[in-house]
Each structure stands twice: as C-alpha cells, then as structure tokens.
Amino acid sequence: MTGFPPAGRDRPALIGPGAGSGPAGEGPATVRVPPRAQRLCTLLAATAQAHPHRVAFIDPPHKPLWSGRAAITWTYAAAAEIVARLANGLRGWRLAPASRIGIALAGSSESFLAYLAVEAAGHIPCLLPLALDEDGLLAAVQTAGLPAVITQTRFGPLAPAQRLCRVAVRYFGLRYLAAFGPDVPDGVINLDAMVLDAAGGPFAPGPGGFISFAEGDPARPVHRSGDALLAAIAVYLVTARVQPGDRILSLLPQTDLRGLVTGLGAALVAGAGLETLPVFEARSFAATLDGPLPTRLVVPAALERNLAASRLPTSLDGIVLAHRAPGRLGPRWLTPQANRPVIDAVAFEETALLAGAREANDVALSLTYPERGHLFSTLMALRRDPDGRLAFRGRACHAGALQRDITIPETVDAWAASAFSVDVEDDQTLAIRRA
C-alpha cells in the first residue's frame, strides 16, 4: 500500500486584534492564544468542522521516489478523519495515559498525522531526528523512556523501521513499534492497515506539548507543555502573520521547536496549509515555490544568499529565515518589500524562538536593546545583562529538561538565564555566542 485511502472560509486568526491589518512585525502589545485546553489536534478538528475542504497538508510531487508512498494533498476534513482513526488504533495499545510516543518520520504528511494522532490518543509526541544512527536512536529512546515509536519503512537509502527493530532488540522498554509502509517488517505494526481497519472517534483528553532534543543531542531531551507550545506559536505569528488559507512552504526539519512552531504549529493555529520538502532538490523546489497560492516560505538562514540571487514568484508573500544560536546574524542579502516581509527567527535551543521583521521589529535591534523591542505581554520577554548574557521570561519560553514523571507546573514569572550572550558593535548585534 502506497498511501492512505481518501476520507470523507476563514477561521479567525487566534493572535490578537487586527491580525494581518498592518505591516509584518507591527503586532499588538498583547497576544491572544488558544485556550489552555486546546491542542494542535483540536485546532485541526475545529477547522475541519468549519472549513472541511480547506487544504491542510501537501506532499511533494517527488515523494514516491524516496518513500515509496503516494503524494497526497490533504484537506482538513480528510486529515482529521485519518487522525481520528490512528488515535483510536493507538488507544488500543496498553499504555498509560500521557505516555511518551516517539515519532521518527521525515517531515511529510505522515509526520503531521502521527503527531496529531498521538495527541488525540492522549499521549505526548517525542520528536526523534531521523539523522540519528542506531546508537543515537537507542540513546534517545532510553533517555526519553519511550515505550512506543512511530516510523516509516523507507527514507531514501535509509530503512528507519529496520533500524528501530534493532533498537527494540537492545532496549526491552520499547514495547510497540509501528510504521507506515510499504513493506512493513515482521513484528512491526502496520499503520496503513490500522487506518483501514480502525474507526474514528472522539479525541481523548491529554496534556498536549511535546518532547524534543536540544541540538539534536539524544542525551538532552527537553519537555515543553501544551500551553507553552501554543504561546510560542502565538508570539511567532504576531510577526509572521500567516492568514487562513495561506500556504506555508517549509524546508526545515519538523523535529524541534524551530521547525514545529514555524511549520505545523503556525499552520494549525492560523488555519493555513503546510507543504514540506524533506528531500531537497533544486528543480522540484523551484516548481513548488512557483505555485498560485499565497505562500510563506520558511528556510534555513544559510539559504538567504541563494534566494537573493533567484527569481522569486509574485505569489511569495513572505520569507522566514530560520537561525540557530549560536551564530552570526549577517551579512544580509534579502531586502524586505512592501508586500514581501523578510523575517528572521532565531531559535535558542529548545527554550525560545525570537522572531522579528526586518525594518520593523528587527531581531538584531531586539537583541541589542531589548527594552526598545516589541513586547508580547506576559508570553515572552527578553533581557540582556551588562555582560551580554541573555535571559528569557514568560509562557512562550517555558521548557526544561525532561523528568522521569512529567508534571505540568504553573509557569513561574521569573527570569531564566540562557546559555547565550550577544556581541554588540556599533549599536548592532552581529553575533550570538555561548555564554
């Protein structure tokens, strides 16, 4: 089986009054986030009910070449139906509520459906980077204490399901291993068959949130609550201003805070569509970018110079350049236009994502003079100490090292020092370095 069977306008943005009414980056001083009871899966279901035919996820055309699976364009209604079926199947596993389930998938529709199904089953997704080798996966599974992992059988020359079978032999705590096909190995639960056999149903209550790994290090799992995830998405959308029905085209791995907030999270909170290119190929990227829908492009910041030298289509409504700390913030080759803002989004490991639009609420200016920067009420605040060290405060920055028993503490309104500081020259932040 190479794909799922088919299943049988404008939701208001959730980030403050006047969203989309002004230039990028000039958001309100207060930010509205979805209620704390909301999760990404419930946002998917809400849009599916209100706008069932709106596009949610788009697979790249060349997906069959590296996954053996068909490329499908998913409406919100179809995606919600498959998520409900998968969640019902996952609830059949003998796992305690709010268990941690690993997701080792390339960033295509299966990744998003699996993430949302884990949430809808009442569990917590743990994002496992596919770049990890067998020993790295073993360390990640053990450190995060995962009783189950969802993966796929093919990713180019890799065979993730076979690799995880070997991990399961070495770690008896891994009780359930499931994969999207084709050619699911013996002993691995076939998720395509689960979709065909399971019926949909109501979503189970759950804590939301997710687990990721700081800098992809399997020894450093980080937990972020559902409330903190929604707050981080809301703060980002104040600058990014994704609109219902837009298309987000992302080249980022969907395995950490940076990728999740700018990709799946932004799409579901805004009611937009998400398209990814897990395997980059220049010709396919050019064809995909030149589409008719209003598009918000999200790329690693290292591609800025290449984009500046390229012909960009008129349908491109914004460019998000994703950085990681530590690193430099220049030089700059892209200049924002009236109808095409350029946004820098800097990830400080898994703690915070700071976004700013050039010539508006610029990230470099915010890092140099946090007191002059854009304010996000209680959701996120930034401070630079005299020695250049940065500190964060607020719900959008509430994440910490994974504990054996996950509890959801109340967000403490206190400054937390980060591992980073900035170098300021001529009243500009040119680089972020480790403190």
Coordinates of C-alpha atoms in Angstrom, one line a residue:
M1 CA 0.0 0.0 0.0
T2 CA 1.5 3.3 -1.0
G3 CA -0.8 5.8 0.6
F4 CA -4.0 6.4 2.6
P5 CA -7.5 6.0 1.3
P6 CA -9.4 9.2 0.7
A7 CA -11.7 10.3 3.5
G8 CA -14.7 11.6 3.5
R9 CA -13.6 30.4 4.7
D10 CA -12.0 31.9 7.0
R11 CA -11.5 30.9 10.6
P12 CA -10.3 33.9 12.5
A13 CA -6.7 34.0 13.5
L14 CA -6.0 33.5 17.2
I15 CA -3.3 36.1 17.8
G16 CA -4.7 39.4 18.6
P17 CA -6.9 42.1 17.2
G18 CA -6.1 43.4 13.8
A19 CA -4.0 40.4 12.8
G20 CA -3.0 40.9 9.2
S21 CA -4.1 44.5 9.0
G22 CA -0.7 46.1 9.2
P23 CA 2.9 45.5 8.1
A24 CA 4.6 42.4 9.3
G25 CA 6.1 42.8 12.8
E26 CA 3.8 45.6 13.9
G27 CA 1.6 43.4 16.1
P28 CA -0.4 44.3 19.2
A29 CA 1.3 44.6 22.6
T30 CA -0.9 41.8 23.8
V31 CA -1.3 38.4 22.3
R32 CA -4.3 36.1 22.4
V33 CA -3.5 32.4 22.4
P34 CA -5.9 29.5 22.1
P35 CA -7.4 28.4 25.5
R36 CA -5.2 26.1 27.5
A37 CA -7.5 23.2 26.9
Q38 CA -6.6 23.4 23.2
R39 CA -4.1 21.2 21.5
L40 CA -2.9 21.1 17.9
C41 CA -5.2 18.2 17.2
T42 CA -8.3 20.0 18.5
L43 CA -7.4 23.0 16.3
L44 CA -7.2 20.7 13.3
A45 CA -10.7 19.3 14.2
A46 CA -12.1 22.8 14.6
T47 CA -11.0 23.9 11.2
A48 CA -12.1 20.6 9.7
Q49 CA -15.6 21.2 11.0
A50 CA -15.8 24.8 9.9
H51 CA -13.9 24.6 6.6
P52 CA -13.6 20.9 5.6
H53 CA -12.4 21.5 2.1
R54 CA -9.5 23.8 3.0
V55 CA -6.1 22.3 2.3
A56 CA -4.1 21.2 5.4
F57 CA -1.1 19.2 4.2
I58 CA 0.6 18.9 0.7
D59 CA 3.1 16.2 -0.1
P60 CA 5.9 17.0 -2.5
P61 CA 5.4 15.5 -6.0
H62 CA 8.7 13.5 -5.9
K63 CA 7.7 11.8 -2.6
P64 CA 7.3 8.3 -4.2
L65 CA 10.9 8.4 -5.2
W66 CA 12.3 8.5 -1.6
S67 CA 9.4 7.0 0.4
G68 CA 7.6 4.5 -1.8
R69 CA 4.4 6.3 -0.9
A70 CA 2.0 8.4 -3.0
A71 CA 2.0 12.2 -2.8
I72 CA -1.4 13.3 -1.4
T73 CA -2.9 16.7 -0.9
W74 CA -4.9 16.5 2.4
T75 CA -7.9 18.7 3.2
Y76 CA -8.6 19.5 6.8
A77 CA -11.6 17.1 6.8
A78 CA -9.5 14.2 5.4
A79 CA -6.6 14.8 7.8
A80 CA -9.0 14.9 10.8
E81 CA -10.6 11.7 9.8
I82 CA -7.3 9.8 9.5
V83 CA -6.0 11.3 12.7
A84 CA -9.2 10.0 14.5
R85 CA -8.7 6.5 13.0
L86 CA -5.0 6.4 14.0
A87 CA -5.8 7.8 17.5
N88 CA -8.4 5.0 18.0
G89 CA -5.8 2.4 17.0
L90 CA -3.1 3.9 19.3
R91 CA -5.6 3.8 22.2
G92 CA -5.7 0.0 21.7
W93 CA -2.1 -0.2 22.9
R94 CA -1.6 -0.9 26.6
L95 CA -0.1 2.4 27.5
A96 CA -0.8 4.6 30.5
P97 CA -2.4 8.0 29.7
A98 CA 0.1 10.7 28.7
S99 CA 2.7 8.2 27.7
R100 CA 5.6 9.4 25.5
I101 CA 5.5 8.1 21.9
G102 CA 8.4 8.6 19.6
I103 CA 8.0 9.9 16.1
A104 CA 10.8 9.1 13.7
L105 CA 9.5 10.3 10.4
A106 CA 10.5 12.6 7.6
G107 CA 8.7 15.9 7.6
S108 CA 5.8 14.9 5.2
S109 CA 2.1 14.4 5.9
E110 CA 2.7 11.1 7.8
S111 CA 4.7 13.1 10.3
F112 CA 1.9 15.6 10.9
L113 CA -0.8 12.9 11.1
A114 CA 1.2 10.8 13.5
Y115 CA 2.0 13.8 15.8
L116 CA -1.7 14.8 15.9
A117 CA -2.8 11.2 16.4
V118 CA -0.5 10.8 19.4
E119 CA -2.0 14.0 20.9
A120 CA -5.6 12.8 20.0
A121 CA -4.9 9.5 21.8
G122 CA -4.0 11.4 25.0
H123 CA -0.2 10.9 24.7
I124 CA 2.8 13.1 24.3
P125 CA 4.8 13.1 21.0
C126 CA 8.6 12.8 21.2
L127 CA 10.3 14.1 18.0
L128 CA 13.2 11.8 17.1
P129 CA 15.7 13.2 14.4
L130 CA 16.0 10.8 11.5
A131 CA 19.6 11.8 11.3
L132 CA 20.4 9.8 14.4
D133 CA 22.2 6.5 13.8
E134 CA 21.3 3.3 15.6
D135 CA 23.3 4.1 18.7
G136 CA 21.9 7.6 18.7
L137 CA 18.3 6.4 18.4
L138 CA 18.9 3.9 21.2
A139 CA 20.2 6.6 23.5
A140 CA 17.3 8.9 22.6
V141 CA 14.7 6.2 23.2
Q142 CA 16.3 5.2 26.5
T143 CA 16.8 8.7 27.8
A144 CA 13.2 9.8 27.0
G145 CA 11.9 6.5 28.3
L146 CA 9.8 5.7 25.2
P147 CA 7.5 2.6 25.3
A148 CA 6.5 3.1 21.6
V149 CA 7.8 4.7 18.4
I150 CA 6.1 5.5 15.1
T151 CA 8.3 5.5 12.0
Q152 CA 8.3 4.6 8.2
T153 CA 9.8 1.9 6.2
R154 CA 11.8 3.9 3.6
F155 CA 13.5 7.3 3.6
G156 CA 15.8 7.3 0.5
P157 CA 18.6 4.8 1.1
L158 CA 17.6 4.5 4.8
A159 CA 15.3 1.9 6.3
P160 CA 14.1 3.6 9.6
A161 CA 11.8 0.7 10.6
Q162 CA 14.5 -1.9 10.3
R163 CA 16.9 0.3 12.3
L164 CA 14.4 0.7 15.0
C165 CA 13.8 -3.0 15.1
R166 CA 17.4 -3.4 16.0
V167 CA 17.0 -0.7 18.7
A168 CA 14.0 -2.6 20.1
V169 CA 16.2 -5.7 20.4
R170 CA 18.6 -3.7 22.5
Y171 CA 16.0 -1.9 24.6
F172 CA 13.2 -4.0 26.1
G173 CA 11.4 -0.9 27.3
L174 CA 10.4 -0.3 23.6
R175 CA 7.1 -2.3 23.5
Y176 CA 5.4 -1.0 20.4
L177 CA 7.0 -0.2 17.1
A178 CA 4.7 0.9 14.2
A179 CA 5.4 2.1 10.7
F180 CA 3.9 3.5 7.6
G181 CA 4.6 1.2 4.6
P182 CA 5.3 -0.2 2.1
D183 CA 7.0 -3.5 3.1
V184 CA 6.5 -3.2 6.9
P185 CA 8.9 -5.6 8.6
D186 CA 7.6 -8.6 10.6
G187 CA 6.8 -7.7 14.2
V188 CA 6.1 -4.0 13.3
I189 CA 2.5 -2.7 13.5
N190 CA 1.3 -1.7 10.0
L191 CA -0.2 1.8 10.3
D192 CA -1.7 1.8 6.8
A193 CA -3.7 -1.3 7.9
M194 CA -4.6 0.5 11.1
V195 CA -6.1 3.4 9.1
L196 CA -8.1 0.9 7.0
D197 CA -9.3 -1.2 10.0
A198 CA -9.9 1.4 12.7
A199 CA -12.9 3.6 13.0
G200 CA -12.7 7.3 14.0
G201 CA -14.0 8.6 17.3
P202 CA -13.7 11.5 19.7
F203 CA -10.3 12.6 20.8
A204 CA -9.1 11.6 24.2
P205 CA -8.1 14.3 26.7
G206 CA -4.4 14.9 27.1
P207 CA -1.8 17.3 28.2
G208 CA -0.5 18.4 24.8
G209 CA 3.1 19.6 24.4
F210 CA 6.0 17.6 23.1
I211 CA 9.5 16.4 23.7
S212 CA 12.5 17.3 21.6
F213 CA 16.2 17.1 21.9
A214 CA 18.4 20.2 22.4
E215 CA 20.7 20.5 19.4
G216 CA 19.6 17.0 18.3
D217 CA 21.6 15.5 21.3
P218 CA 20.0 12.2 22.3
A219 CA 21.2 12.8 25.9
R220 CA 19.4 16.1 26.2
P221 CA 15.6 15.6 25.9
V222 CA 13.5 18.7 26.6
H223 CA 9.8 18.8 27.5
R224 CA 7.5 21.7 26.5
S225 CA 4.0 21.8 27.8
G226 CA 1.0 22.3 25.5
D227 CA 0.3 25.8 26.9
A228 CA 4.0 26.8 26.3
L229 CA 3.8 25.5 22.8
L230 CA 0.7 27.5 21.9
A231 CA 2.2 30.6 23.5
A232 CA 5.4 30.2 21.4
I233 CA 3.3 29.8 18.2
A234 CA 1.2 32.9 19.1
V235 CA 4.3 35.0 19.7
Y236 CA 5.7 33.9 16.4
L237 CA 2.5 34.6 14.4
V238 CA 2.4 38.2 15.7
T239 CA 5.4 38.8 13.4
A240 CA 4.8 36.1 10.7
R241 CA 1.1 37.0 10.3
V242 CA 0.1 33.8 8.5
Q243 CA -3.5 34.0 7.3
P244 CA -6.3 31.4 7.0
G245 CA -5.9 29.6 3.6
D246 CA -2.3 30.6 3.1
R247 CA 0.4 28.0 2.2
I248 CA 3.4 27.6 4.4
L249 CA 6.3 26.0 2.4
S250 CA 8.9 24.8 4.8
L251 CA 12.4 23.4 4.2
L252 CA 13.0 22.9 8.0
P253 CA 13.1 19.5 9.7
Q254 CA 10.0 19.2 11.8
T255 CA 11.9 17.7 14.7
D256 CA 12.4 20.6 17.1
L257 CA 10.9 23.8 18.4
R258 CA 12.1 25.9 15.4
G259 CA 10.5 23.6 12.8
L260 CA 7.3 22.8 14.8
V261 CA 6.4 26.4 15.6
T262 CA 7.1 27.8 12.1
G263 CA 5.5 24.8 10.4
L264 CA 2.8 22.6 11.8
G265 CA 2.0 24.8 14.7
A266 CA 1.7 28.0 12.7
A267 CA -0.4 26.3 10.1
L268 CA -2.9 24.8 12.5
V269 CA -3.3 27.9 14.7
A270 CA -3.8 30.1 11.6
G271 CA -5.9 27.6 9.7
A272 CA -3.3 27.5 6.8
G273 CA -1.9 24.7 4.7
L274 CA 1.6 23.2 5.1
E275 CA 3.8 21.8 2.4
T276 CA 7.3 20.5 3.2
L277 CA 10.3 19.2 1.1
P278 CA 12.0 16.6 3.4
V279 CA 14.4 15.8 0.5
F280 CA 15.6 19.0 -1.2
E281 CA 16.1 19.1 -4.9
A282 CA 16.5 22.4 -6.6
R283 CA 14.3 21.8 -9.6
S284 CA 11.4 20.5 -7.5
F285 CA 11.8 23.4 -5.1
A286 CA 11.6 25.9 -7.9
A287 CA 8.4 24.3 -9.3
T288 CA 6.8 24.0 -5.9
L289 CA 7.6 27.6 -5.0
D290 CA 6.0 28.9 -8.1
G291 CA 2.5 28.0 -7.1
P292 CA -0.7 30.0 -7.3
L293 CA -1.5 30.2 -3.6
P294 CA -0.2 33.0 -1.3
T295 CA 3.0 31.4 0.1
R296 CA 5.0 31.9 3.3
L297 CA 8.5 30.4 2.7
V298 CA 10.4 29.1 5.7
V299 CA 14.1 28.2 5.0
P300 CA 17.3 27.8 6.9
A301 CA 19.1 31.2 7.1
A302 CA 22.1 29.7 5.2
L303 CA 20.0 29.8 2.0
E304 CA 19.5 33.6 2.1
R305 CA 22.2 34.4 -0.4
N306 CA 20.8 31.8 -2.9
L307 CA 17.3 33.2 -2.6
A308 CA 18.6 36.7 -3.2
A309 CA 20.1 35.6 -6.5
S310 CA 16.9 33.8 -7.6
R311 CA 13.8 34.9 -9.4
L312 CA 11.1 34.8 -6.7
P313 CA 7.4 34.4 -7.8
T314 CA 4.8 37.1 -7.1
S315 CA 2.8 34.7 -5.1
L316 CA 5.5 34.7 -2.4
D317 CA 4.1 36.8 0.4
G318 CA 6.9 36.4 3.0
I319 CA 10.2 34.8 3.7
V320 CA 11.2 33.4 7.1
L321 CA 14.9 32.9 7.6
A322 CA 15.4 30.4 10.5
H323 CA 18.6 30.7 12.5
R324 CA 20.1 28.7 15.4
A325 CA 22.0 30.2 18.3
P326 CA 25.0 30.4 18.4
G327 CA 25.7 32.1 15.1
R328 CA 26.0 35.3 13.1
L329 CA 23.1 37.5 12.0
G330 CA 24.7 38.8 8.8
P331 CA 25.6 39.7 6.2
R332 CA 22.1 40.3 4.7
W333 CA 21.3 39.9 1.1
L334 CA 17.5 40.0 1.1
T335 CA 15.7 43.3 1.5
P336 CA 12.0 43.4 2.5
Q337 CA 9.4 44.7 0.1
A338 CA 6.0 46.3 0.9
N339 CA 4.2 43.0 0.0
R340 CA 7.0 40.6 1.0
P341 CA 8.5 40.9 4.5
V342 CA 11.7 39.2 5.5
I343 CA 11.5 37.7 9.0
D344 CA 14.5 36.4 11.0
A345 CA 13.5 33.7 13.5
V346 CA 16.3 32.7 16.0
A347 CA 16.0 29.5 18.0
F348 CA 17.7 29.5 21.3
E349 CA 17.9 25.7 21.6
E350 CA 14.5 24.4 22.7
T351 CA 13.9 27.3 25.1
A352 CA 12.8 30.3 23.0
L353 CA 12.1 31.4 19.4
L354 CA 12.6 35.1 18.8
A355 CA 11.2 36.4 15.5
G356 CA 11.4 39.9 14.0
A357 CA 10.7 41.5 10.7
R358 CA 13.5 43.5 9.0
E359 CA 12.8 47.3 9.1
A360 CA 10.1 46.7 11.7
N361 CA 10.8 44.8 14.9
D362 CA 14.2 43.6 13.8
V363 CA 15.8 40.7 15.8
A364 CA 19.2 42.4 15.8
L365 CA 17.7 45.5 17.4
S366 CA 15.7 43.5 19.9
L367 CA 18.8 41.7 21.0
T368 CA 20.8 44.9 21.2
Y369 CA 18.1 46.9 23.1
P370 CA 15.5 44.5 24.5
E371 CA 13.9 47.4 26.3
R372 CA 13.1 49.0 23.0
G373 CA 12.0 45.8 21.3
H374 CA 8.5 44.6 20.6
L375 CA 6.6 43.5 23.8
F376 CA 4.5 40.4 24.0
S377 CA 2.7 41.0 27.3
T378 CA 3.3 38.0 29.7
L379 CA 4.0 35.5 26.9
M380 CA 7.7 36.4 26.2
A381 CA 10.2 38.9 27.5
L382 CA 13.9 39.3 26.8
R383 CA 16.7 40.8 28.9
R384 CA 20.3 41.5 28.1
D385 CA 22.6 41.7 31.1
P386 CA 25.6 44.1 31.3
D387 CA 27.9 41.2 30.4
G388 CA 25.8 40.5 27.2
R389 CA 24.1 37.4 28.6
L390 CA 20.5 36.9 27.6
A391 CA 17.6 35.9 29.8
F392 CA 14.0 35.0 28.9
R393 CA 10.8 35.1 30.8
G394 CA 7.2 34.1 30.0
R395 CA 5.0 31.2 29.0
A396 CA 6.4 31.0 25.5
C397 CA 9.9 30.2 27.0
H398 CA 8.7 27.6 29.5
A399 CA 10.6 24.4 28.7
G400 CA 13.0 22.3 30.6
A401 CA 15.0 19.1 30.8
L402 CA 12.7 16.0 30.7
Q403 CA 12.0 14.5 34.0
R404 CA 11.0 10.9 34.6
D405 CA 7.5 11.8 35.6
I406 CA 6.1 14.7 33.5
T407 CA 4.1 17.2 35.6
I408 CA 2.7 20.5 34.2
P409 CA 3.7 23.1 36.7
E410 CA 2.3 26.6 36.6
T411 CA 4.5 29.0 34.6
V412 CA 6.8 30.9 37.0
D413 CA 7.0 34.6 36.1
A414 CA 10.7 34.8 36.7
W415 CA 13.8 35.5 34.5
A416 CA 15.7 32.4 33.4
A417 CA 19.3 32.9 32.2
S418 CA 20.1 31.3 28.8
A419 CA 23.3 29.7 27.6
F420 CA 23.8 32.6 25.2
S421 CA 25.2 36.1 25.0
V422 CA 25.5 38.7 22.2
D423 CA 28.3 40.7 20.8
V424 CA 27.3 44.3 20.1
E425 CA 29.4 46.5 17.8
D426 CA 28.4 50.0 16.6
D427 CA 25.0 49.6 18.4
Q428 CA 24.2 46.4 16.4
T429 CA 24.1 42.7 17.4
L430 CA 26.3 40.9 14.9
A431 CA 26.6 37.5 16.5
I432 CA 25.1 35.3 19.2
R433 CA 27.6 33.2 21.1
R434 CA 27.6 30.7 24.0
A435 CA 28.0 32.5 27.3

